[in-house]
mmCIF file of C-alpha atoms in Angstrom:
data_model
loop_
_atom_site.group_PDB
_atom_site.id
_atom_site.type_symbol
_atom_site.label_atom_id
_atom_site.label_comp_id
_atom_site.label_asym_id
_atom_site.label_seq_id
_atom_site.Cartn_x
_atom_site.Cartn_y
_atom_site.Cartn_z
ATOM 1 C CA MET K 1 121.193 79.909 140.199
ATOM 2 C CA LYS K 2 123.686 79.514 137.333
ATOM 3 C CA ILE K 3 122.093 79.180 133.907
ATOM 4 C CA LEU K 4 123.387 77.914 130.575
ATOM 5 C CA LEU K 5 121.410 79.286 127.621
ATOM 6 C CA LEU K 6 121.767 77.630 124.206
ATOM 7 C CA GLY K 7 121.291 79.653 121.027
ATOM 8 C CA SER K 8 122.461 82.747 119.209
ATOM 9 C CA GLY K 9 119.468 84.708 117.948
ATOM 10 C CA GLY K 10 117.093 87.478 118.924
ATOM 11 C CA ARG K 11 114.990 85.010 120.889
ATOM 12 C CA GLU K 12 118.015 84.088 122.990
ATOM 13 C CA HIS K 13 118.939 87.764 123.488
ATOM 14 C CA ALA K 14 115.388 88.341 124.801
ATOM 15 C CA LEU K 15 115.620 85.253 127.022
ATOM 16 C CA GLY K 16 119.025 86.356 128.287
ATOM 17 C CA ARG K 17 117.721 89.791 129.256
ATOM 18 C CA ALA K 18 114.788 88.218 131.111
ATOM 19 C CA LEU K 19 116.977 85.645 132.863
ATOM 20 C CA VAL K 20 119.594 88.078 134.169
ATOM 21 C CA ALA K 21 116.782 90.315 135.435
ATOM 22 C CA ASP K 22 115.762 87.478 137.787
ATOM 23 C CA PRO K 23 117.388 88.132 141.193
ATOM 24 C CA GLN K 24 117.926 84.369 141.624
ATOM 25 C CA VAL K 25 120.363 84.305 138.695
ATOM 26 C CA THR K 26 124.002 84.783 139.679
ATOM 27 C CA GLU K 27 125.663 83.704 136.420
ATOM 28 C CA LEU K 28 124.537 83.431 132.806
ATOM 29 C CA HIS K 29 126.519 81.352 130.324
ATOM 30 C CA ILE K 30 125.548 81.307 126.647
ATOM 31 C CA ALA K 31 126.561 78.951 123.828
ATOM 32 C CA PRO K 32 127.314 80.156 121.252
ATOM 33 C CA GLY K 33 125.558 83.505 121.830
ATOM 34 C CA ASN K 34 126.034 86.738 119.875
ATOM 35 C CA PRO K 35 127.682 90.138 120.484
ATOM 36 C CA GLY K 36 124.590 91.446 122.250
ATOM 37 C CA LEU K 37 124.464 88.493 124.619
ATOM 38 C CA ALA K 38 128.152 88.971 125.442
ATOM 39 C CA ALA K 39 127.110 91.983 127.534
ATOM 40 C CA LEU K 40 124.838 89.769 129.670
ATOM 41 C CA GLY K 41 127.032 86.748 130.377
ATOM 42 C CA THR K 42 129.931 84.551 129.306
ATOM 43 C CA LEU K 43 129.968 83.170 125.758
ATOM 44 C CA HIS K 44 131.168 79.630 124.976
ATOM 45 C CA THR K 45 131.909 78.083 121.576
ATOM 46 C CA ILE K 46 130.553 74.548 121.288
ATOM 47 C CA ASP K 47 128.368 72.561 118.914
ATOM 48 C CA VAL K 48 124.932 72.959 120.518
ATOM 49 C CA LEU K 49 123.676 69.917 118.573
ATOM 50 C CA ASP K 50 126.188 67.708 120.399
ATOM 51 C CA GLY K 51 124.567 66.470 123.617
ATOM 52 C CA ASP K 52 127.859 65.315 125.117
ATOM 53 C CA ALA K 53 129.457 68.715 124.502
ATOM 54 C CA VAL K 54 126.499 70.519 126.082
ATOM 55 C CA VAL K 55 126.580 68.232 129.129
ATOM 56 C CA ALA K 56 130.324 68.795 129.513
ATOM 57 C CA LEU K 57 129.890 72.578 129.362
ATOM 58 C CA ALA K 58 126.965 72.505 131.810
ATOM 59 C CA ARG K 59 129.132 70.578 134.266
ATOM 60 C CA GLU K 60 132.126 72.832 133.690
ATOM 61 C CA VAL K 61 130.189 76.019 134.534
ATOM 62 C CA GLY K 62 128.117 74.374 137.283
ATOM 63 C CA ALA K 63 124.807 75.104 135.576
ATOM 64 C CA ASP K 64 121.735 74.626 137.759
ATOM 65 C CA LEU K 65 119.487 74.913 134.701
ATOM 66 C CA VAL K 66 119.991 74.668 130.940
ATOM 67 C CA VAL K 67 117.556 76.619 128.753
ATOM 68 C CA VAL K 68 117.433 75.461 125.129
ATOM 69 C CA GLY K 69 116.445 78.257 122.758
ATOM 70 C CA PRO K 70 116.337 76.861 119.186
ATOM 71 C CA GLU K 71 114.461 73.839 117.900
ATOM 72 C CA ALA K 72 117.383 72.022 116.243
ATOM 73 C CA PRO K 73 119.167 70.988 119.495
ATOM 74 C CA LEU K 74 115.831 69.777 120.887
ATOM 75 C CA VAL K 75 115.117 67.589 117.866
ATOM 76 C CA ALA K 76 118.721 66.346 118.104
ATOM 77 C CA GLY K 77 118.102 65.120 121.663
ATOM 78 C CA VAL K 78 120.222 67.568 123.656
ATOM 79 C CA ALA K 79 117.584 67.766 126.412
ATOM 80 C CA ASP K 80 117.670 63.956 126.719
ATOM 81 C CA ALA K 81 121.449 63.990 127.220
ATOM 82 C CA LEU K 82 121.149 66.632 129.948
ATOM 83 C CA ARG K 83 118.361 64.788 131.777
ATOM 84 C CA ALA K 84 120.344 61.549 131.607
ATOM 85 C CA ALA K 85 123.213 63.413 133.268
ATOM 86 C CA GLY K 86 120.942 64.631 136.059
ATOM 87 C CA ILE K 87 120.961 68.272 134.923
ATOM 88 C CA ASP K 88 117.733 70.308 134.985
ATOM 89 C CA VAL K 89 116.770 71.427 131.482
ATOM 90 C CA PHE K 90 113.951 73.509 130.069
ATOM 91 C CA GLY K 91 113.136 71.903 126.734
ATOM 92 C CA PRO K 92 111.393 68.761 125.498
ATOM 93 C CA SER K 93 112.899 65.366 124.754
ATOM 94 C CA ALA K 94 113.703 64.452 121.159
ATOM 95 C CA GLU K 95 110.552 62.318 120.995
ATOM 96 C CA ALA K 96 108.376 65.157 122.295
ATOM 97 C CA ALA K 97 110.121 67.694 120.019
ATOM 98 C CA VAL K 98 108.725 65.818 117.009
ATOM 99 C CA LEU K 99 105.650 68.002 117.618
ATOM 100 C CA GLU K 100 107.642 70.603 115.690
ATOM 101 C CA GLY K 101 110.002 68.306 113.829
ATOM 102 C CA SER K 102 107.110 66.736 111.901
ATOM 103 C CA LYS K 103 103.858 68.500 111.066
ATOM 104 C CA ALA K 104 102.302 65.121 110.215
ATOM 105 C CA PHE K 105 103.130 63.865 113.714
ATOM 106 C CA ALA K 106 101.649 67.020 115.237
ATOM 107 C CA LYS K 107 98.429 66.446 113.280
ATOM 108 C CA ASP K 108 98.253 62.881 114.632
ATOM 109 C CA VAL K 109 98.608 64.132 118.205
ATOM 110 C CA MET K 110 95.979 66.814 117.627
ATOM 111 C CA ARG K 111 93.627 64.219 116.230
ATOM 112 C CA GLU K 112 94.141 61.984 119.273
ATOM 113 C CA ALA K 113 93.672 64.898 121.657
ATOM 114 C CA GLY K 114 90.580 66.277 119.928
ATOM 115 C CA VAL K 115 92.332 69.571 119.231
ATOM 116 C CA PRO K 116 90.548 71.728 116.613
ATOM 117 C CA THR K 117 92.752 72.154 113.545
ATOM 118 C CA ALA K 118 92.612 72.276 109.751
ATOM 119 C CA ASP K 119 91.819 69.119 107.787
ATOM 120 C CA CYS K 120 94.918 67.910 105.951
ATOM 121 C CA ARG K 121 96.563 65.326 103.727
ATOM 122 C CA VAL K 122 100.146 64.042 104.045
ATOM 123 C CA CYS K 123 101.776 63.700 100.618
ATOM 124 C CA THR K 124 105.043 62.208 99.397
ATOM 125 C CA THR K 125 104.507 62.223 95.603
ATOM 126 C CA THR K 126 103.556 64.814 92.998
ATOM 127 C CA GLU K 127 100.375 62.883 92.247
ATOM 128 C CA GLU K 128 99.304 62.844 95.895
ATOM 129 C CA ALA K 129 100.047 66.542 96.247
ATOM 130 C CA ALA K 130 98.107 67.424 93.105
ATOM 131 C CA ALA K 131 95.092 65.446 94.314
ATOM 132 C CA ALA K 132 95.195 67.130 97.727
ATOM 133 C CA LEU K 133 95.433 70.595 96.178
ATOM 134 C CA ASP K 134 92.412 69.858 94.013
ATOM 135 C CA GLU K 135 90.502 68.457 96.987
ATOM 136 C CA PHE K 136 90.964 71.558 99.145
ATOM 137 C CA GLY K 137 91.064 74.174 96.381
ATOM 138 C CA PRO K 138 92.514 77.676 96.702
ATOM 139 C CA THR K 139 93.816 79.295 98.808
ATOM 140 C CA TYR K 140 96.454 76.519 98.880
ATOM 141 C CA VAL K 141 98.433 75.765 102.069
ATOM 142 C CA VAL K 142 101.538 73.573 101.643
ATOM 143 C CA LYS K 143 103.868 72.856 104.567
ATOM 144 C CA ASP K 144 107.237 71.128 104.528
ATOM 145 C CA ASP K 145 106.875 68.269 107.015
ATOM 146 C CA GLY K 146 110.289 68.865 108.588
ATOM 147 C CA LEU K 147 112.102 71.748 110.254
ATOM 148 C CA ALA K 148 112.303 74.753 107.958
ATOM 149 C CA ALA K 149 113.152 77.682 110.275
ATOM 150 C CA GLY K 150 109.722 79.224 109.832
ATOM 151 C CA LYS K 151 110.051 79.395 106.041
ATOM 152 C CA GLY K 152 108.723 75.995 104.932
ATOM 153 C CA VAL K 153 105.122 77.121 104.438
ATOM 154 C CA VAL K 154 103.613 78.402 101.206
ATOM 155 C CA VAL K 155 100.163 79.987 101.239
ATOM 156 C CA THR K 156 99.117 80.960 97.737
ATOM 157 C CA PRO K 157 96.186 81.103 95.294
ATOM 158 C CA ASP K 158 98.600 79.868 92.574
ATOM 159 C CA ARG K 159 98.247 76.099 92.114
ATOM 160 C CA ASP K 160 101.488 75.834 90.136
ATOM 161 C CA ALA K 161 103.438 77.589 92.907
ATOM 162 C CA ALA K 162 101.835 75.349 95.516
ATOM 163 C CA LEU K 163 102.704 72.199 93.580
ATOM 164 C CA ALA K 164 106.260 73.415 92.964
ATOM 165 C CA HIS K 165 106.771 73.863 96.711
ATOM 166 C CA ALA K 166 105.370 70.394 97.352
ATOM 167 C CA ASP K 167 107.783 68.951 94.771
ATOM 168 C CA SER K 168 110.736 70.696 96.449
ATOM 169 C CA CYS K 169 110.043 68.867 99.742
ATOM 170 C CA SER K 170 110.332 65.136 100.353
ATOM 171 C CA ARG K 171 107.131 65.091 102.413
ATOM 172 C CA VAL K 172 104.477 67.773 102.802
ATOM 173 C CA VAL K 173 101.283 68.433 104.677
ATOM 174 C CA ILE K 174 98.607 70.044 102.497
ATOM 175 C CA GLU K 175 95.671 71.424 104.396
ATOM 176 C CA GLU K 176 92.547 73.507 104.129
ATOM 177 C CA PHE K 177 93.005 77.271 104.335
ATOM 178 C CA LEU K 178 92.026 78.866 107.642
ATOM 179 C CA ASP K 179 90.528 82.338 107.440
ATOM 180 C CA GLY K 180 90.772 84.988 110.141
ATOM 181 C CA PRO K 181 93.596 86.630 112.103
ATOM 182 C CA GLU K 182 96.426 84.558 113.549
ATOM 183 C CA VAL K 183 97.511 84.587 117.194
ATOM 184 C CA SER K 184 100.566 83.110 118.933
ATOM 185 C CA LEU K 185 100.156 81.732 122.450
ATOM 186 C CA PHE K 186 103.066 80.292 124.430
ATOM 187 C CA ALA K 187 102.583 77.878 127.313
ATOM 188 C CA ILE K 188 105.317 76.899 129.784
ATOM 189 C CA CYS K 189 104.822 73.169 130.437
ATOM 190 C CA ASP K 190 106.175 70.650 132.950
ATOM 191 C CA GLY K 191 104.670 67.488 131.442
ATOM 192 C CA ALA K 192 101.358 67.749 133.288
ATOM 193 C CA THR K 193 100.704 71.416 134.072
ATOM 194 C CA ALA K 194 100.989 74.531 131.912
ATOM 195 C CA LEU K 195 101.178 78.289 132.525
ATOM 196 C CA PRO K 196 100.122 80.555 129.642
ATOM 197 C CA LEU K 197 102.044 83.627 128.560
ATOM 198 C CA MET K 198 100.453 86.664 126.971
ATOM 199 C CA PRO K 199 99.045 86.200 123.427
ATOM 200 C CA ALA K 200 100.898 88.007 120.650
ATOM 201 C CA GLN K 201 100.621 88.493 116.914
ATOM 202 C CA ASP K 202 103.525 88.264 114.499
ATOM 203 C CA PHE K 203 103.972 89.441 110.923
ATOM 204 C CA LYS K 204 105.260 86.607 108.760
ATOM 205 C CA ARG K 205 105.505 88.099 105.291
ATOM 206 C CA VAL K 206 108.467 90.173 104.270
ATOM 207 C CA GLY K 207 106.685 93.341 103.113
ATOM 208 C CA ASP K 208 104.182 95.912 104.287
ATOM 209 C CA GLY K 209 100.576 94.855 104.006
ATOM 210 C CA ASP K 210 101.632 91.198 104.207
ATOM 211 C CA ALA K 211 103.196 91.266 100.745
ATOM 212 C CA GLY K 212 105.905 88.897 99.544
ATOM 213 C CA PRO K 213 107.153 85.520 100.768
ATOM 214 C CA ASN K 214 106.960 84.090 104.270
ATOM 215 C CA THR K 215 109.872 84.778 106.603
ATOM 216 C CA GLY K 216 110.832 83.755 110.113
ATOM 217 C CA GLY K 217 108.887 86.821 111.294
ATOM 218 C CA MET K 218 109.316 90.561 110.646
ATOM 219 C CA GLY K 219 107.863 91.850 113.896
ATOM 220 C CA ALA K 220 105.290 91.280 116.609
ATOM 221 C CA TYR K 221 103.253 92.975 119.303
ATOM 222 C CA ALA K 222 101.448 92.203 122.545
ATOM 223 C CA PRO K 223 98.917 92.288 124.083
ATOM 224 C CA LEU K 224 96.080 91.960 121.553
ATOM 225 C CA PRO K 225 93.327 94.440 122.406
ATOM 226 C CA TRP K 226 91.029 92.869 119.814
ATOM 227 C CA ALA K 227 91.388 89.259 121.014
ATOM 228 C CA PRO K 228 88.125 87.656 122.194
ATOM 229 C CA GLU K 229 87.560 87.624 125.927
ATOM 230 C CA GLY K 230 88.423 84.240 127.379
ATOM 231 C CA LEU K 231 90.689 83.249 124.460
ATOM 232 C CA VAL K 232 93.581 82.154 126.701
ATOM 233 C CA ASP K 233 91.325 80.048 128.921
ATOM 234 C CA GLU K 234 89.747 78.456 125.836
ATOM 235 C CA VAL K 235 93.105 77.549 124.279
ATOM 236 C CA MET K 236 94.505 76.187 127.526
ATOM 237 C CA ARG K 237 91.362 74.041 127.995
ATOM 238 C CA ASP K 238 90.829 72.862 124.416
ATOM 239 C CA VAL K 239 94.385 72.766 123.031
ATOM 240 C CA VAL K 240 97.255 72.880 125.510
ATOM 241 C CA GLN K 241 95.983 70.604 128.275
ATOM 242 C CA PRO K 242 94.612 67.920 125.903
ATOM 243 C CA THR K 243 97.943 67.972 124.033
ATOM 244 C CA LEU K 244 99.920 67.580 127.271
ATOM 245 C CA ASP K 245 97.639 64.718 128.296
ATOM 246 C CA ALA K 246 98.036 63.010 124.902
ATOM 247 C CA MET K 247 101.829 63.337 124.971
ATOM 248 C CA ALA K 248 101.962 61.945 128.519
ATOM 249 C CA ALA K 249 99.745 59.032 127.492
ATOM 250 C CA ARG K 250 102.211 58.243 124.685
ATOM 251 C CA GLY K 251 105.004 58.032 127.266
ATOM 252 C CA THR K 252 106.637 61.218 125.961
ATOM 253 C CA PRO K 253 105.610 63.964 128.419
ATOM 254 C CA PHE K 254 106.157 67.478 127.097
ATOM 255 C CA VAL K 255 108.430 69.616 129.258
ATOM 256 C CA GLY K 256 109.326 72.994 127.814
ATOM 257 C CA LEU K 257 107.681 75.743 125.821
ATOM 258 C CA LEU K 258 104.698 74.786 123.671
ATOM 259 C CA TYR K 259 104.076 77.409 121.007
ATOM 260 C CA VAL K 260 100.516 77.300 119.710
ATOM 261 C CA GLY K 261 99.889 79.091 116.422
ATOM 262 C CA LEU K 262 96.174 79.834 116.144
ATOM 263 C CA ALA K 263 93.738 81.091 113.544
ATOM 264 C CA LEU K 264 90.583 82.773 114.823
ATOM 265 C CA THR K 265 88.355 81.566 112.007
ATOM 266 C CA SER K 266 84.700 82.137 111.203
ATOM 267 C CA LYS K 267 84.120 78.580 112.468
ATOM 268 C CA GLY K 268 86.004 79.053 115.743
ATOM 269 C CA THR K 269 89.558 78.840 117.026
ATOM 270 C CA ARG K 270 91.797 76.436 115.095
ATOM 271 C CA VAL K 271 95.430 75.374 115.588
ATOM 272 C CA VAL K 272 97.676 76.263 112.663
ATOM 273 C CA GLU K 273 100.846 74.677 114.065
ATOM 274 C CA PHE K 274 102.813 73.690 117.139
ATOM 275 C CA ASN K 275 106.400 74.661 117.850
ATOM 276 C CA VAL K 276 108.429 73.373 120.791
ATOM 277 C CA ARG K 277 110.360 76.516 121.720
ATOM 278 C CA PHE K 278 109.818 80.220 122.218
ATOM 279 C CA GLY K 279 108.664 81.744 118.916
ATOM 280 C CA ASP K 280 110.702 84.565 117.469
ATOM 281 C CA PRO K 281 110.022 87.529 117.237
ATOM 282 C CA GLU K 282 106.958 87.233 119.512
ATOM 283 C CA THR K 283 109.221 86.279 122.434
ATOM 284 C CA GLN K 284 110.966 89.629 122.154
ATOM 285 C CA ALA K 285 107.702 91.498 122.716
ATOM 286 C CA VAL K 286 106.117 89.133 125.245
ATOM 287 C CA LEU K 287 109.105 88.797 127.579
ATOM 288 C CA SER K 288 109.511 92.574 127.715
ATOM 289 C CA LEU K 289 106.126 92.683 129.470
ATOM 290 C CA LEU K 290 106.687 89.758 131.865
ATOM 291 C CA LYS K 291 106.811 90.911 135.492
ATOM 292 C CA THR K 292 107.282 87.494 137.134
ATOM 293 C CA PRO K 293 111.006 86.548 137.303
ATOM 294 C CA LEU K 294 111.552 84.047 134.493
ATOM 295 C CA ALA K 295 114.338 81.763 135.717
ATOM 296 C CA GLY K 296 112.415 80.393 138.678
ATOM 297 C CA VAL K 297 109.446 79.573 136.466
ATOM 298 C CA LEU K 298 111.582 77.694 133.939
ATOM 299 C CA ARG K 299 113.329 75.727 136.675
ATOM 300 C CA ALA K 300 109.938 74.824 138.209
ATOM 301 C CA ALA K 301 108.866 73.525 134.783
ATOM 302 C CA ALA K 302 112.059 71.488 134.451
ATOM 303 C CA ARG K 303 111.351 69.918 137.846
ATOM 304 C CA GLY K 304 107.629 69.269 137.338
ATOM 305 C CA GLU K 305 106.650 71.850 139.929
ATOM 306 C CA LEU K 306 104.515 74.340 137.973
ATOM 307 C CA ALA K 307 101.349 73.421 139.891
ATOM 308 C CA SER K 308 102.835 75.096 142.969
ATOM 309 C CA LEU K 309 103.305 78.467 141.211
ATOM 310 C CA PRO K 310 100.771 81.331 141.005
ATOM 311 C CA PRO K 311 99.690 82.752 137.626
ATOM 312 C CA LEU K 312 102.281 84.871 135.853
ATOM 313 C CA GLU K 313 102.180 88.630 136.413
ATOM 314 C CA TRP K 314 102.541 91.246 133.680
ATOM 315 C CA HIS K 315 103.535 94.869 133.371
ATOM 316 C CA ASP K 316 100.883 97.318 132.193
ATOM 317 C CA GLY K 317 101.021 98.665 128.661
ATOM 318 C CA ALA K 318 102.085 97.167 125.343
ATOM 319 C CA ALA K 319 105.232 96.133 123.485
ATOM 320 C CA VAL K 320 106.124 96.172 119.791
ATOM 321 C CA VAL K 321 109.203 94.621 118.182
ATOM 322 C CA VAL K 322 110.273 95.559 114.648
ATOM 323 C CA VAL K 323 112.764 93.310 112.872
ATOM 324 C CA SER K 324 115.516 94.830 110.747
ATOM 325 C CA ALA K 325 116.563 92.369 108.046
ATOM 326 C CA ALA K 326 119.479 92.427 105.626
ATOM 327 C CA GLU K 327 118.934 93.232 101.956
ATOM 328 C CA GLY K 328 118.085 90.050 100.048
ATOM 329 C CA TYR K 329 116.271 88.344 102.941
ATOM 330 C CA PRO K 330 114.523 85.866 102.950
ATOM 331 C CA ASP K 331 116.581 84.603 99.991
ATOM 332 C CA VAL K 332 120.312 85.429 100.138
ATOM 333 C CA PRO K 333 120.901 88.214 102.661
ATOM 334 C CA ALA K 334 123.763 90.669 102.305
ATOM 335 C CA LYS K 335 126.371 90.260 105.024
ATOM 336 C CA GLY K 336 129.173 92.389 106.418
ATOM 337 C CA CYS K 337 127.399 95.756 106.593
ATOM 338 C CA HIS K 338 128.542 97.809 109.581
ATOM 339 C CA ILE K 339 125.910 98.568 112.224
ATOM 340 C CA VAL K 340 125.907 101.289 114.866
ATOM 341 C CA LEU K 341 123.303 100.982 117.624
ATOM 342 C CA PRO K 342 121.907 103.774 119.799
ATOM 343 C CA PRO K 343 122.042 103.412 123.605
ATOM 344 C CA ASP K 344 119.082 101.643 125.204
ATOM 345 C CA THR K 345 116.437 103.886 126.733
ATOM 346 C CA GLU K 346 113.815 103.235 129.375
ATOM 347 C CA GLY K 347 111.203 102.590 126.710
ATOM 348 C CA ALA K 348 113.187 101.031 123.853
ATOM 349 C CA TYR K 349 116.174 98.802 123.173
ATOM 350 C CA VAL K 350 117.691 96.641 120.431
ATOM 351 C CA LEU K 351 118.038 92.851 120.524
ATOM 352 C CA GLN K 352 120.688 91.292 118.307
ATOM 353 C CA ALA K 353 120.018 88.240 116.135
ATOM 354 C CA GLY K 354 122.119 87.879 112.970
ATOM 355 C CA THR K 355 125.142 89.886 114.084
ATOM 356 C CA ALA K 356 128.878 89.339 114.481
ATOM 357 C CA LEU K 357 131.984 91.331 115.291
ATOM 358 C CA ASP K 358 134.496 92.345 112.615
ATOM 359 C CA GLY K 359 137.295 93.629 114.800
ATOM 360 C CA ASP K 360 135.593 96.267 116.906
ATOM 361 C CA HIS K 361 132.742 96.758 114.439
ATOM 362 C CA LEU K 362 129.296 95.192 114.725
ATOM 363 C CA VAL K 363 128.259 93.752 111.349
ATOM 364 C CA ALA K 364 125.305 91.968 109.788
ATOM 365 C CA ALA K 365 125.822 88.200 109.660
ATOM 366 C CA GLY K 366 122.363 86.777 108.985
ATOM 367 C CA GLY K 367 118.939 87.377 107.497
ATOM 368 C CA ARG K 368 117.031 88.829 110.424
ATOM 369 C CA VAL K 369 119.676 91.004 112.038
ATOM 370 C CA LEU K 370 118.077 93.137 114.758
ATOM 371 C CA GLY K 371 114.861 93.431 116.737
ATOM 372 C CA THR K 372 113.934 96.860 118.080
ATOM 373 C CA VAL K 373 111.602 96.633 121.075
ATOM 374 C CA GLY K 374 109.420 99.532 122.143
ATOM 375 C CA ARG K 375 107.312 99.722 125.294
ATOM 376 C CA GLY K 376 104.469 102.133 125.933
ATOM 377 C CA ALA K 377 101.238 102.746 127.790
ATOM 378 C CA ASP K 378 99.301 101.411 124.813
ATOM 379 C CA LEU K 379 99.931 99.935 121.383
ATOM 380 C CA GLU K 380 100.253 103.307 119.676
ATOM 381 C CA ALA K 381 102.824 104.486 122.221
ATOM 382 C CA ALA K 382 104.763 101.228 121.937
ATOM 383 C CA ARG K 383 104.850 101.556 118.125
ATOM 384 C CA ALA K 384 106.116 105.102 118.431
ATOM 385 C CA ALA K 385 108.829 103.996 120.859
ATOM 386 C CA ALA K 386 109.966 101.116 118.642
ATOM 387 C CA TYR K 387 110.028 103.046 115.365
ATOM 388 C CA GLY K 388 111.532 106.128 117.011
ATOM 389 C CA HIS K 389 114.409 104.058 118.392
ATOM 390 C CA LEU K 390 114.834 102.146 115.121
ATOM 391 C CA ALA K 391 115.295 105.454 113.280
ATOM 392 C CA LYS K 392 118.469 106.016 115.316
ATOM 393 C CA ILE K 393 120.101 102.769 114.091
ATOM 394 C CA ASP K 394 122.807 103.078 111.445
ATOM 395 C CA PHE K 395 122.357 99.972 109.252
ATOM 396 C CA ALA K 396 122.699 100.994 105.601
ATOM 397 C CA GLN K 397 121.765 97.616 104.114
ATOM 398 C CA GLY K 398 118.890 96.943 106.490
ATOM 399 C CA PHE K 399 115.173 97.127 105.817
ATOM 400 C CA HIS K 400 112.051 96.724 107.914
ATOM 401 C CA ARG K 401 108.280 96.739 107.681
ATOM 402 C CA THR K 402 106.560 99.995 108.604
ATOM 403 C CA ASP K 403 103.237 98.484 109.700
ATOM 404 C CA ILE K 404 104.233 96.319 112.674
ATOM 405 C CA GLY K 405 101.766 96.700 115.522
ATOM 406 C CA ILE K 406 98.823 97.547 113.268
ATOM 407 C CA PRO K 407 96.388 94.626 113.790
ATOM 408 C CA HIS K 408 95.891 92.450 110.707
#
């Protein structure tokens, strides 16, 4: 099988590692990729938002399957262009990708499907936003309705800050605050059937102890030893399958990765959000534990054949990923700092996200720059592996949280 992978971040580096580990995969092509992915396959420079360009590249390299990593190409309809050309693709249509492209749309689908989620109001004016904030009271939750790369959500007790965020967006969803720990669950979907991956927890805020603003994610770990027994079965029954059924009934079947962000509240499990692609950095931890070869599963999803597959198999132990970000993130990150990485070991390795080459030197070129993955027999051992390996990285302008893998 020849695979074309779209994207350039840590999620794609994790996907690339998992795909080339599948014995069915003979070639991996990546567009545009990053320096880390260059070691796994052939990089190509195209506009991944241009469906015609992606189709042309898929034909040129003879791709048997295209895997779309980021959300932007999905919302732009790249998967539609590939399907129209008769090319297998793992990723939803543009219409189905609106589950992430619009939080208001996602709430409508959840309502139709009977999926448990927070009560909300959709607001387009300052007056509407102010009324919604007063209705729900603190803690205030304000979400940009559109794509915001994981940074469009403000959760704050400060009404003025909440209203300012609402005013900065053309359309927002304001909803009741959900208490309790958050969990990420991914489901591989083929339009009718879904296979769950292992639940994970990510750390959204920039600083230790969940201090500071929201980010795209500063680290994650899996599995969750504290998660309630039967949680995966409950979410598949009450959230994922009803959502797939509702999308199919709308004439927009969901084929791809459905990311379900959950809050385990005092009133039961509630959906915080849907995304339509592998979540980052949770993917980096979860895929490191996946035993079942990934490429065959994704192709089965693209072809509507998941019902014929057995449940996924997992390695024993735990995984922790710690993100190294550039100074200034999540505002204006410093770029150009030289980075020297240690060799991978059996229990730890580095995934590249916001990196580039300056001559022969690896340099920081984004906000979240690296993800250090550690594996171990348990969570404590995985944390030790990740932080021990991270300590060997030379990245003078980088910073990271020190509490990743400690349940919160």
